[in-house]
Coordinates of C-alpha atoms in Angstrom, one line a residue:
Chain E
X1 CA -25.5 -18.2 37.1
X2 CA -25.2 -16.6 33.8
X3 CA -28.5 -15.4 33.4
X4 CA -28.8 -13.6 36.9
X5 CA -25.3 -11.9 36.1
X6 CA -26.7 -11.0 32.5
X7 CA -29.6 -9.7 33.9
X8 CA -28.3 -7.5 36.1
X9 CA -26.1 -5.5 33.7
X10 CA -29.2 -5.3 31.1
X11 CA -30.9 -2.1 31.6
X12 CA -34.1 -3.9 31.2
X13 CA -35.0 -7.6 31.4
X14 CA -35.2 -9.0 28.2
X15 CA -37.4 -11.9 27.5
X16 CA -36.3 -13.9 24.6
X17 CA -39.6 -15.2 23.6
X18 CA -41.3 -11.4 23.2
X19 CA -38.7 -9.8 21.4
X20 CA -39.0 -10.2 17.9
X21 CA -36.1 -9.0 15.3
X22 CA -37.3 -6.1 13.8
X23 CA -35.6 -6.7 10.6
X24 CA -36.8 -9.3 8.2
X25 CA -33.6 -12.0 9.7
X26 CA -35.1 -15.1 11.3
X27 CA -36.0 -14.8 14.5
X28 CA -33.6 -15.7 17.8
X29 CA -33.0 -18.9 19.2
X30 CA -33.9 -18.5 23.3
X31 CA -30.9 -18.9 25.4
X32 CA -31.9 -22.0 26.7
X33 CA -31.6 -23.6 22.8
X34 CA -28.5 -22.2 22.4
X35 CA -27.1 -23.7 26.2
X36 CA -28.9 -27.4 25.4
X37 CA -27.4 -27.0 21.4
X38 CA -24.7 -29.5 20.1
X39 CA -21.2 -27.6 19.4
X40 CA -20.4 -29.2 15.6
X41 CA -16.8 -28.8 14.9
X42 CA -15.9 -26.8 11.6
X43 CA -15.9 -29.9 8.7
X44 CA -12.6 -30.3 6.8
X45 CA -13.1 -32.4 3.6
X46 CA -9.9 -30.7 2.2
X47 CA -7.9 -32.9 5.2
X48 CA -9.8 -36.1 4.5
X49 CA -9.3 -36.0 0.5
X50 CA -5.7 -35.5 1.0
X51 CA -5.3 -38.1 3.2
X52 CA -7.2 -40.5 1.1
X53 CA -5.0 -39.4 -1.7
X54 CA -2.2 -40.4 0.3
X55 CA -3.0 -43.3 1.7
X56 CA -3.9 -44.7 -1.9
X57 CA -0.5 -43.6 -2.6
X58 CA 1.2 -45.2 0.1
X59 CA -0.9 -48.5 -1.1
X60 CA 0.8 -48.4 -4.3
X61 CA 4.3 -48.1 -2.4
X62 CA 3.7 -50.9 -0.3
X63 CA 2.2 -53.1 -3.4
X64 CA 5.2 -52.4 -5.8
X65 CA 7.6 -53.4 -3.1
X66 CA 5.8 -56.6 -2.6
X67 CA 5.0 -57.4 -5.9
X68 CA 8.3 -56.2 -8.2
X69 CA 9.8 -59.2 -8.1
X70 CA 12.9 -57.5 -9.3
X71 CA 13.4 -56.2 -5.8
X72 CA 14.5 -59.7 -4.9
X73 CA 13.4 -59.7 -1.3
X74 CA 15.2 -63.3 -1.1
X75 CA 18.4 -61.5 -2.1
X76 CA 18.3 -59.2 0.5
X77 CA 17.4 -62.2 3.0
X78 CA 20.2 -64.0 2.1
X79 CA 23.2 -61.3 2.3
X80 CA 21.1 -59.4 5.6
X81 CA 23.2 -61.4 7.9
X82 CA 26.4 -62.4 5.8
X83 CA 29.6 -62.3 7.2
X84 CA 31.1 -59.1 5.1
X85 CA 28.1 -57.3 5.5
X86 CA 28.6 -57.6 9.4
X87 CA 31.8 -56.8 8.8
X88 CA 31.5 -53.5 7.2
X89 CA 28.9 -52.9 9.8
X90 CA 31.1 -52.9 12.5
X91 CA 33.4 -50.6 10.8
X92 CA 30.9 -48.2 10.0
X93 CA 29.6 -48.2 13.3
X94 CA 33.1 -47.9 15.1
X95 CA 34.1 -45.2 12.9
X96 CA 30.6 -43.4 13.8
X97 CA 31.1 -43.4 17.3
X98 CA 34.7 -42.8 17.1
X99 CA 34.5 -39.7 15.0
X100 CA 31.7 -38.7 16.9
X101 CA 33.4 -38.5 20.2
X102 CA 36.7 -36.8 19.1
X103 CA 34.8 -34.3 16.6
X104 CA 32.5 -33.1 19.9
X105 CA 35.6 -33.1 22.3
X106 CA 37.3 -30.8 19.4
X107 CA 34.4 -29.1 19.2
X108 CA 33.5 -28.2 22.5
X109 CA 37.2 -27.2 22.6
X110 CA 36.4 -24.8 19.8
X111 CA 33.4 -23.7 21.0
X112 CA 35.3 -22.5 24.2
X113 CA 37.7 -21.1 21.9
X114 CA 35.2 -19.4 20.1
X115 CA 33.3 -17.8 23.7
X116 CA 36.1 -16.8 25.1
X117 CA 37.8 -13.2 25.8
X118 CA 41.3 -13.7 23.8
X119 CA 41.2 -12.6 20.9
X120 CA 43.6 -14.6 19.2
X121 CA 41.5 -18.1 20.3
X122 CA 38.2 -16.2 19.0
X123 CA 39.6 -15.5 15.3
X124 CA 41.2 -18.8 15.4
X125 CA 38.2 -20.9 16.2
X126 CA 36.2 -18.9 13.5
X127 CA 38.6 -19.2 11.2
X128 CA 38.5 -23.1 11.3
X129 CA 35.1 -23.4 11.3
X130 CA 35.2 -21.2 8.4
X131 CA 37.4 -23.3 6.3
X132 CA 36.2 -26.4 7.5
X133 CA 33.0 -25.8 6.8
X134 CA 33.9 -24.8 3.6
X135 CA 35.2 -28.0 2.3
X136 CA 33.3 -30.4 0.9
X137 CA 34.0 -33.6 3.4
X138 CA 34.7 -35.9 0.6
X139 CA 37.0 -33.5 -1.2
X140 CA 38.7 -33.4 2.7
X141 CA 39.0 -37.0 2.9
X142 CA 40.5 -37.3 -0.4
X143 CA 43.0 -34.5 0.9
X144 CA 44.2 -36.3 3.8
X145 CA 44.3 -39.4 2.1
X146 CA 46.5 -38.1 -0.4
X147 CA 48.7 -36.3 2.4
X148 CA 51.8 -37.9 1.3
X149 CA 52.2 -36.2 -1.9
X150 CA 52.0 -33.0 -0.3
X151 CA 53.9 -33.9 2.7
X152 CA 56.0 -37.2 2.2
X153 CA 56.8 -37.2 5.6
X154 CA 56.0 -35.8 8.9
X155 CA 58.2 -34.7 12.0
X156 CA 57.8 -34.4 15.4
X157 CA 60.4 -31.8 16.8
X158 CA 61.3 -28.0 18.3
X159 CA 58.9 -25.8 15.7
X160 CA 62.0 -24.6 12.7
X161 CA 64.5 -26.5 14.9
X162 CA 65.4 -29.9 15.6
X163 CA 63.9 -33.2 14.5
X164 CA 62.8 -35.8 17.0
X165 CA 60.8 -38.2 15.3
X166 CA 59.7 -38.3 11.6
X167 CA 57.1 -40.8 10.0
X168 CA 56.7 -41.5 5.9
X169 CA 53.3 -39.8 5.7
X170 CA 52.5 -42.4 2.9
X171 CA 52.0 -45.3 6.0
X172 CA 50.7 -43.1 8.1
X173 CA 47.4 -42.5 6.6
X174 CA 45.4 -45.5 5.8
X175 CA 42.2 -45.2 4.0
X176 CA 40.7 -45.3 7.7
X177 CA 42.4 -42.8 9.4
X178 CA 42.1 -40.5 6.6
X179 CA 38.5 -41.1 7.1
X180 CA 38.8 -40.6 11.2
X181 CA 40.5 -37.5 10.8
X182 CA 38.6 -35.9 8.0
X183 CA 35.2 -36.8 9.3
X184 CA 36.6 -35.7 12.6
X185 CA 37.5 -32.4 11.6
X186 CA 34.3 -31.5 9.9
X187 CA 32.0 -33.3 12.6
X188 CA 34.4 -30.6 15.0
X189 CA 33.4 -27.6 13.4
X190 CA 29.5 -28.5 13.1
X191 CA 29.3 -29.6 16.4
X192 CA 31.2 -26.5 17.9
X193 CA 28.2 -24.7 16.7
X194 CA 25.9 -26.7 18.0
X195 CA 27.3 -26.6 21.1
X196 CA 27.9 -22.4 21.1
X197 CA 24.4 -22.0 20.1
X198 CA 23.5 -24.4 22.8
X199 CA 25.7 -22.1 25.7
X200 CA 24.3 -19.1 24.4
X201 CA 20.8 -20.0 25.2
X202 CA 21.5 -20.3 28.6
X203 CA 20.7 -16.8 30.8
X204 CA 23.5 -15.2 31.8
X205 CA 22.4 -14.7 35.1
X206 CA 22.9 -18.7 35.6
X207 CA 26.4 -18.5 35.6
X208 CA 26.1 -15.2 37.7
X209 CA 24.2 -16.5 40.3
X210 CA 27.1 -19.6 40.4
X211 CA 29.8 -17.5 40.6
X212 CA 28.1 -15.4 43.6
X213 CA 27.8 -18.7 45.3
X214 CA 31.4 -19.2 45.5
X215 CA 31.4 -21.9 42.2
X216 CA 34.7 -22.2 40.2
X217 CA 34.5 -21.6 36.3
X218 CA 34.9 -25.6 35.7
X219 CA 32.3 -26.8 37.7
X220 CA 29.9 -24.0 36.9
X221 CA 30.2 -25.0 33.1
X222 CA 29.8 -28.7 33.7
X223 CA 26.9 -28.2 36.5
X224 CA 24.7 -25.4 35.9
X225 CA 25.3 -23.9 32.1
X226 CA 26.1 -27.5 30.4
X227 CA 22.9 -29.4 31.9
X228 CA 20.8 -26.5 30.3
X229 CA 22.7 -26.1 26.9
X230 CA 21.5 -29.8 26.5
X231 CA 18.2 -29.3 25.4
X232 CA 19.1 -27.2 22.8
X233 CA 22.1 -28.9 22.1
X234 CA 20.4 -32.2 21.6
X235 CA 18.0 -32.6 18.7
X236 CA 20.8 -31.0 16.3
X237 CA 23.3 -33.5 17.6
X238 CA 20.9 -36.0 16.8
X239 CA 21.1 -34.6 13.4
X240 CA 24.6 -34.5 13.0
X241 CA 25.1 -37.8 14.5
X242 CA 22.6 -39.6 11.8
X243 CA 23.9 -37.4 9.3
X244 CA 27.2 -38.9 10.0
X245 CA 26.5 -42.1 10.3
X246 CA 25.1 -42.0 7.0
X247 CA 28.5 -39.6 5.7
X248 CA 30.7 -42.5 6.7
X249 CA 29.7 -43.9 3.6
X250 CA 31.9 -41.9 1.3
X251 CA 34.6 -44.1 2.6
X252 CA 33.8 -46.2 -0.2
X253 CA 35.4 -44.2 -2.4
X254 CA 39.1 -44.4 -0.7
X255 CA 38.3 -48.3 -0.2
X256 CA 37.7 -48.7 3.2
X257 CA 35.3 -51.9 3.5
X258 CA 32.0 -50.2 5.5
X259 CA 28.6 -51.2 5.6
X260 CA 28.2 -49.4 1.7
X261 CA 31.3 -50.6 0.1
X262 CA 30.8 -54.1 1.5
X263 CA 27.8 -54.2 -0.5
X264 CA 29.4 -52.9 -4.0
X265 CA 32.0 -55.2 -3.7
X266 CA 29.7 -58.1 -3.3
X267 CA 27.2 -56.8 -6.2
X268 CA 30.6 -56.0 -8.5
X269 CA 30.7 -59.7 -8.5
X270 CA 27.2 -60.8 -8.6
X271 CA 25.2 -58.0 -10.4
X272 CA 22.7 -58.1 -7.9
X273 CA 22.8 -54.3 -7.4
X274 CA 19.2 -53.5 -5.9
X275 CA 19.2 -56.2 -3.6
X276 CA 22.6 -55.2 -2.2
X277 CA 21.8 -51.6 -2.2
X278 CA 18.8 -52.3 -0.4
X279 CA 20.3 -54.4 2.3
X280 CA 22.9 -51.7 3.1
X281 CA 19.8 -49.3 3.0
X282 CA 18.3 -51.3 5.3
X283 CA 20.7 -51.4 8.0
X284 CA 21.4 -47.7 8.0
X285 CA 17.6 -48.0 8.3
X286 CA 18.1 -50.0 11.9
X287 CA 20.6 -47.9 12.8
X288 CA 19.1 -44.7 12.2
X289 CA 15.6 -46.0 14.2
X290 CA 17.7 -47.2 17.0
X291 CA 19.3 -43.5 17.5
X292 CA 16.1 -42.0 17.1
X293 CA 15.1 -44.0 20.3
X294 CA 18.4 -43.1 22.3
X295 CA 18.0 -39.6 21.2
X296 CA 14.6 -39.4 22.8
X297 CA 15.5 -41.3 26.1
X298 CA 18.4 -38.4 26.7
X299 CA 16.0 -35.4 25.9
X300 CA 13.9 -36.8 28.1
X301 CA 16.3 -36.8 31.0
X302 CA 17.3 -33.4 30.6
X303 CA 13.8 -32.2 30.1
X304 CA 14.0 -32.2 34.2
X305 CA 12.6 -29.0 35.7
X306 CA 10.3 -28.2 32.4
X307 CA 7.1 -29.3 33.9
X308 CA 5.0 -29.6 30.6
X309 CA 1.8 -31.2 31.5
X310 CA 0.9 -34.5 30.5
X311 CA 3.2 -38.0 30.2
X312 CA 6.0 -38.4 28.5
X313 CA 6.0 -41.9 27.9
X314 CA 7.6 -43.5 24.7
X315 CA 4.3 -45.0 23.3
X316 CA 2.8 -42.3 24.1
X317 CA 5.0 -40.1 21.7
X318 CA 5.1 -43.0 19.0
X319 CA 1.1 -43.2 19.0
X320 CA 1.0 -39.4 18.3
X321 CA 3.8 -40.0 15.3
X322 CA 1.4 -42.8 13.7
X323 CA -1.8 -41.2 13.5
X324 CA -3.1 -44.0 11.7
X325 CA -2.4 -46.2 14.3
X326 CA -2.4 -43.8 17.5
X327 CA -5.8 -41.8 19.0
X328 CA -7.3 -39.3 17.1
X329 CA -7.8 -35.9 18.2
X330 CA -4.7 -34.7 19.1
X331 CA -4.6 -31.7 21.3
X332 CA -2.4 -28.8 21.6
X333 CA -0.4 -30.7 24.3
X334 CA 0.0 -33.5 22.5
X335 CA 0.9 -31.7 19.3
X336 CA 3.7 -30.2 21.0
X337 CA 5.0 -33.7 22.7
X338 CA 5.0 -35.1 19.2
X339 CA 8.1 -35.3 17.5
X340 CA 10.9 -37.4 18.5
X341 CA 13.4 -34.8 16.7
Chain T
X1 CA 42.9 -3.1 58.8
X2 CA 39.8 -2.9 60.7
X3 CA 41.3 -1.1 64.0
X4 CA 42.2 1.7 61.1
X5 CA 40.6 5.1 62.5
X6 CA 39.5 7.1 59.7
X7 CA 39.0 10.7 60.2
X8 CA 37.7 11.4 56.5
X9 CA 36.2 14.8 55.7
X10 CA 32.6 13.3 55.7
X11 CA 32.4 12.5 52.2
X12 CA 29.0 12.7 49.9
X13 CA 27.1 13.4 52.9
X14 CA 27.9 11.7 56.0
X15 CA 28.1 8.0 55.8
X16 CA 30.7 7.5 58.4
X17 CA 29.1 9.7 62.0
X18 CA 32.5 10.3 63.5
X19 CA 35.2 8.5 65.6
X20 CA 35.8 4.7 64.7
X21 CA 34.6 3.1 61.4
X22 CA 34.6 -0.7 61.9
X23 CA 32.8 -1.0 58.6
X24 CA 32.3 -4.6 57.3
X25 CA 32.2 -3.2 54.1
X26 CA 34.0 -0.2 52.9
X27 CA 33.7 1.4 49.1
X28 CA 36.3 4.0 48.3
X29 CA 36.1 6.1 45.1
X30 CA 34.6 3.3 43.1
X31 CA 34.2 4.5 39.6
X32 CA 32.9 2.4 36.5
X33 CA 32.2 2.9 32.6
X34 CA 30.4 0.6 30.1
X35 CA 32.1 2.2 27.1
X36 CA 31.4 5.8 26.9
X37 CA 28.8 6.0 29.4
X38 CA 29.9 6.7 33.3
X39 CA 27.8 4.3 35.6
X40 CA 29.7 4.9 39.1
X41 CA 31.1 8.5 39.4
X42 CA 33.0 7.7 42.7
X43 CA 31.3 5.9 45.1
X44 CA 32.3 5.8 49.0
X45 CA 30.3 3.5 51.0
X46 CA 30.5 2.0 54.7
X47 CA 28.5 -0.7 56.3
X48 CA 28.8 -1.7 59.6
X49 CA 28.4 -5.6 60.5
X50 CA 24.8 -5.9 61.2
X51 CA 23.6 -3.2 59.9
X52 CA 21.0 -2.9 57.0
X53 CA 21.8 -0.7 54.1
X54 CA 19.3 -0.1 51.1
X55 CA 20.3 1.9 48.1
X56 CA 17.6 4.0 46.3
X57 CA 18.0 5.8 43.3
X58 CA 16.2 6.0 39.6
X59 CA 16.8 3.2 37.0
X60 CA 20.5 3.8 35.4
X61 CA 21.3 5.6 38.9
X62 CA 24.1 2.7 39.0
X63 CA 22.6 0.9 42.1
X64 CA 23.1 -2.6 40.4
X65 CA 26.2 -1.9 39.3
X66 CA 27.5 -0.9 42.4
X67 CA 26.3 -4.1 44.3
X68 CA 27.5 -5.9 41.4
X69 CA 31.3 -4.3 42.1
X70 CA 30.9 -5.5 45.8
X71 CA 31.6 -9.5 45.0
X72 CA 33.5 -8.5 41.8
X73 CA 30.9 -9.3 39.1
X74 CA 31.7 -6.0 37.6
X75 CA 35.4 -5.2 37.5
X76 CA 35.9 -1.6 38.9
X77 CA 38.0 0.8 36.4
X78 CA 39.1 2.7 39.9
X79 CA 38.5 3.0 43.5
X80 CA 38.3 -0.3 45.6
X81 CA 35.9 -2.6 47.8
X82 CA 36.9 -4.0 51.0
X83 CA 34.9 -6.7 52.8
X84 CA 36.0 -7.7 56.3
X85 CA 39.6 -5.9 55.6
X86 CA 40.0 -8.0 52.5
X87 CA 40.3 -5.9 49.1
X88 CA 38.0 -7.8 46.4
X89 CA 39.3 -9.0 43.4
X90 CA 42.9 -7.6 44.3
X91 CA 46.0 -7.9 46.3
X92 CA 48.1 -4.8 47.2
X93 CA 51.9 -4.9 46.4
X94 CA 54.7 -3.0 45.9
X95 CA 51.9 0.2 45.5
X96 CA 50.1 -2.1 42.5
X97 CA 46.8 -3.5 42.6
X98 CA 47.1 -7.0 40.9
X99 CA 43.8 -8.8 39.9
X100 CA 43.4 -12.3 41.8
X101 CA 42.9 -15.4 40.3
X102 CA 39.5 -17.0 40.0
X103 CA 40.2 -19.7 42.5
X104 CA 41.2 -16.7 45.2
X105 CA 37.9 -14.6 43.7
X106 CA 35.7 -17.6 44.0
X107 CA 36.6 -18.4 47.9
X108 CA 35.8 -14.2 48.4
X109 CA 32.4 -14.3 46.5
X110 CA 31.9 -17.5 48.6
X111 CA 31.7 -15.1 51.6
X112 CA 29.4 -12.7 50.1
X113 CA 25.8 -13.6 49.2
X114 CA 23.5 -12.4 46.7
X115 CA 20.1 -12.4 45.4
X116 CA 18.6 -11.5 42.2
X117 CA 16.2 -9.8 40.6
X118 CA 15.0 -12.6 38.7
X119 CA 15.8 -15.2 41.4
X120 CA 18.5 -17.0 39.0
X121 CA 17.7 -20.6 40.4
X122 CA 18.8 -23.3 38.9
X123 CA 15.9 -24.9 36.9
X124 CA 17.3 -28.4 36.3
X125 CA 18.0 -28.7 39.7
X126 CA 15.3 -29.3 42.7
X127 CA 15.0 -26.8 45.3
X128 CA 17.1 -28.8 47.4
X129 CA 20.0 -29.3 45.1
X130 CA 19.7 -25.7 44.5
X131 CA 20.8 -25.5 47.9
X132 CA 23.3 -27.8 48.3
X133 CA 24.9 -27.4 45.1
X134 CA 27.8 -25.1 46.2
X135 CA 28.0 -25.6 50.0
X136 CA 29.1 -29.3 49.1
X137 CA 32.0 -28.6 47.0
X138 CA 32.9 -24.9 48.6
X139 CA 32.2 -25.1 52.2
X140 CA 33.5 -29.2 51.8
X141 CA 30.7 -30.3 53.8
X142 CA 29.2 -34.0 53.0
X143 CA 25.9 -34.5 51.1
X144 CA 24.0 -35.2 54.4
X145 CA 25.4 -32.2 56.4
X146 CA 24.5 -29.7 53.3
X147 CA 21.3 -31.3 53.0
X148 CA 20.2 -31.3 56.6
X149 CA 21.2 -27.6 57.0
X150 CA 19.3 -27.0 53.6
X151 CA 15.7 -28.2 54.9
X152 CA 16.5 -26.1 57.9
X153 CA 17.2 -22.8 56.1
X154 CA 13.8 -23.8 54.0
X155 CA 12.0 -23.9 56.9
X156 CA 13.6 -20.8 58.0
X157 CA 11.9 -18.8 54.7
X158 CA 8.7 -20.6 55.1
X159 CA 8.9 -23.4 52.6
X160 CA 9.4 -26.6 54.5
X161 CA 8.4 -29.4 52.6
X162 CA 9.0 -28.0 49.2
X163 CA 12.6 -29.4 48.9
X164 CA 11.7 -32.0 46.2
X165 CA 10.0 -29.0 43.8
X166 CA 11.7 -28.0 40.8
X167 CA 12.1 -24.0 40.8
X168 CA 9.2 -23.6 37.8
X169 CA 6.4 -25.3 40.1
X170 CA 6.8 -22.5 42.7
X171 CA 5.5 -18.9 42.5
X172 CA 7.6 -16.0 42.0
X173 CA 7.2 -15.7 45.9
X174 CA 8.5 -19.0 47.0
X175 CA 11.6 -18.9 44.3
X176 CA 12.8 -15.7 45.8
X177 CA 12.9 -17.0 49.2
X178 CA 14.8 -20.1 47.8
X179 CA 16.9 -18.3 46.7
X180 CA 17.8 -16.3 49.8
X181 CA 18.0 -19.4 51.8
X182 CA 20.3 -20.8 48.9
X183 CA 22.4 -17.5 49.5
X184 CA 22.1 -18.3 53.3
X185 CA 23.5 -22.0 52.9
X186 CA 27.1 -20.3 52.2
X187 CA 26.8 -18.5 55.6
X188 CA 27.9 -15.8 54.2
X189 CA 28.9 -12.6 56.0
X190 CA 27.4 -10.0 54.1
X191 CA 24.0 -10.0 52.0
X192 CA 23.5 -8.2 49.0
X193 CA 19.6 -7.8 47.3
X194 CA 19.4 -7.2 43.7
X195 CA 16.1 -5.7 43.8
X196 CA 14.4 -8.9 45.1
X197 CA 11.0 -7.5 45.0
X198 CA 10.6 -6.0 41.4
X199 CA 10.1 -8.9 39.2
X200 CA 7.4 -10.2 41.6
X201 CA 3.7 -10.4 41.5
X202 CA 2.2 -7.4 43.7
X203 CA 1.0 -9.6 46.4
X204 CA 4.0 -11.7 46.6
X205 CA 6.3 -9.0 47.5
X206 CA 4.9 -8.8 51.2
X207 CA 6.2 -12.6 52.0
X208 CA 9.6 -12.0 50.5
X209 CA 10.0 -9.3 52.5
X210 CA 8.9 -10.7 55.4
X211 CA 11.7 -13.1 55.1
X212 CA 14.3 -9.8 54.6
X213 CA 13.1 -8.4 57.8
X214 CA 13.7 -11.7 59.8
X215 CA 17.0 -11.8 58.7
X216 CA 17.7 -7.9 59.5
X217 CA 16.7 -8.9 62.9
X218 CA 18.5 -11.9 63.1
X219 CA 21.7 -9.3 62.4
X220 CA 23.1 -10.3 59.0
X221 CA 24.9 -7.5 57.6
X222 CA 22.6 -6.5 54.2
X223 CA 22.8 -4.4 51.5
X224 CA 19.4 -3.8 49.7
X225 CA 19.0 -2.2 46.6
X226 CA 15.1 -1.5 46.3
X227 CA 12.4 0.6 45.1
X228 CA 10.3 -0.5 48.5
X229 CA 10.2 2.9 50.6
X230 CA 8.2 1.1 53.5
X231 CA 11.0 -1.8 53.9
X232 CA 13.7 0.9 53.7
X233 CA 11.8 2.9 56.5
X234 CA 11.1 0.0 58.6
X235 CA 14.6 -1.8 58.3
X236 CA 17.1 -0.2 57.2
X237 CA 19.8 1.5 59.7
X238 CA 21.1 3.6 56.7
X239 CA 19.3 4.7 53.3
X240 CA 21.5 5.9 50.5
X241 CA 20.3 7.9 47.4
X242 CA 22.1 7.4 43.9
X243 CA 21.9 9.3 41.2
X244 CA 23.9 9.6 38.2
X245 CA 26.8 7.3 39.5
X246 CA 26.8 9.6 42.8
X247 CA 25.7 9.2 46.3
X248 CA 23.6 12.4 46.8
X249 CA 22.1 11.3 49.9
X250 CA 23.2 9.1 53.0
X251 CA 21.8 8.8 56.4
X252 CA 19.1 7.2 58.6
X253 CA 16.1 6.8 56.9
X254 CA 14.4 9.7 59.1
X255 CA 16.8 11.8 57.3
X256 CA 17.1 10.8 53.7
X257 CA 13.3 9.7 53.4
X258 CA 11.3 12.4 55.0
X259 CA 13.8 15.2 54.7
X260 CA 15.7 15.0 52.0
X261 CA 18.1 17.8 50.8
X262 CA 18.6 17.3 47.0
X263 CA 16.4 18.2 44.9
X264 CA 16.4 14.9 43.0
X265 CA 16.0 13.0 46.1
X266 CA 12.8 15.1 46.7
X267 CA 11.0 14.2 43.3
X268 CA 12.6 10.7 43.3
X269 CA 10.7 10.2 46.5
X270 CA 7.3 12.2 45.8
X271 CA 6.9 9.8 42.4
X272 CA 7.2 6.7 44.4
X273 CA 5.5 7.1 47.6

């Protein structure tokens, strides 16, 4: 078919066997030879060399982890499921979950304020985000912990008027509460920007169409805008959540017994510093892995209506992210799928 | 309100042809600016029940803004829009027009369907979910009732069997027909079309226009902003030509399309036809 097509265009039919190149170049192969020729992809020796170097380095890492007796894996194993470590783990999980929940509740409100038509709310929201993002979380934590020195007592009452209830601040702000308040404000500031970005990524025609159908504002936000903003919100929120999980370890400076501080308490007694840091690290790795898997499923849920071709199976994605064990020759579609983040 | 006899000194070239106007839609003195730019410069328009009005005009002439003012997606600077004897977006009280609360505006919008140039289907919902999203909470139908009605509407726009598809799995023409069905699911008394075929491949325009033609024949009141002159000639009862935020021609298609009086309209039609 291609042949006939070509000859119909050419003014005079050319027999490739007769035509000899006029200059001294090598003779041209026939079309039949070209059609029969096997396609050879470009060789990429650089990839092979770099892969080899990295594999050697990886092997060295595994080797040293296994053979260096000072890691004391037996001690790690001994303490991994110890009671005080598990208590610390529980506190870390509770703190992370409660801070994430209240931080996002506040953050969505701050984002809504920033997007509102009211200039006072807009400026207030901007100012809040600016201030909180400027202050290091550790400083904030210490500030809330030391609030008593600034305001010895807090009162509830009419502004500038009568007071109904008065609490002594020193009793109010325990280490855990200071951590909760400080981290919540921090998450609220960062999450509000993530949520705002997600909402702005939804085409304005979507809420216009919903308005034209007579849907109310709250319903439009919940059912139309938010589900479409989620694909933009989730990856960044996953980052924030994992960051928060590890950031809770700063509470060890105000003697809150989280996962890290529990390990520190133990190694302060038995001086097994490295093994106990490894215990904490391994737990953080386990939790981060679980959160990443959860994020994958949430993302898949909100990808409804995106008709990307191909399967999105969990193990398929895992395989694509582990080139050593997964199938080779990942196509462009596969590369797009790859990446849990 | 509807029995009001208006003996207008025919504004902007005779929309009201005489005695009694039982207009479903009445637009009077509508003005709108975006910053320094005057987009609508005193629009008067009447649309009777069951009529199709096609709005023509060059881009930037205010066609879309006029349409969007009719369901209060744009707030006018002056003038008012009345649909079925009810002022849209405002309540008249002691010589003032007070803007309505969100709930009231929402109720008014529910009776006015709108079809957009970019379809604006909800991409995260299936075709069926798109069609029942509003009728269930707004009209108070059960999911079952709304679904049955939706399937009927899909058959009417020639898309029976596609209720489970997501919008992105459909062609542009199919998406726009779903959008029309979605608007119809609210049983509106008025349908607004904002350049419904301008985002479509040329070969898909016909299927959408065919659905709109059927709707017009079934007696639906429609205001259509479009560049499809053939559609206007065939379906419209009234053609309105907008330029610079003013209506410079209005009348039956035979007058406006075949014998325009205004130079601007002549030049536009010569370019479009």
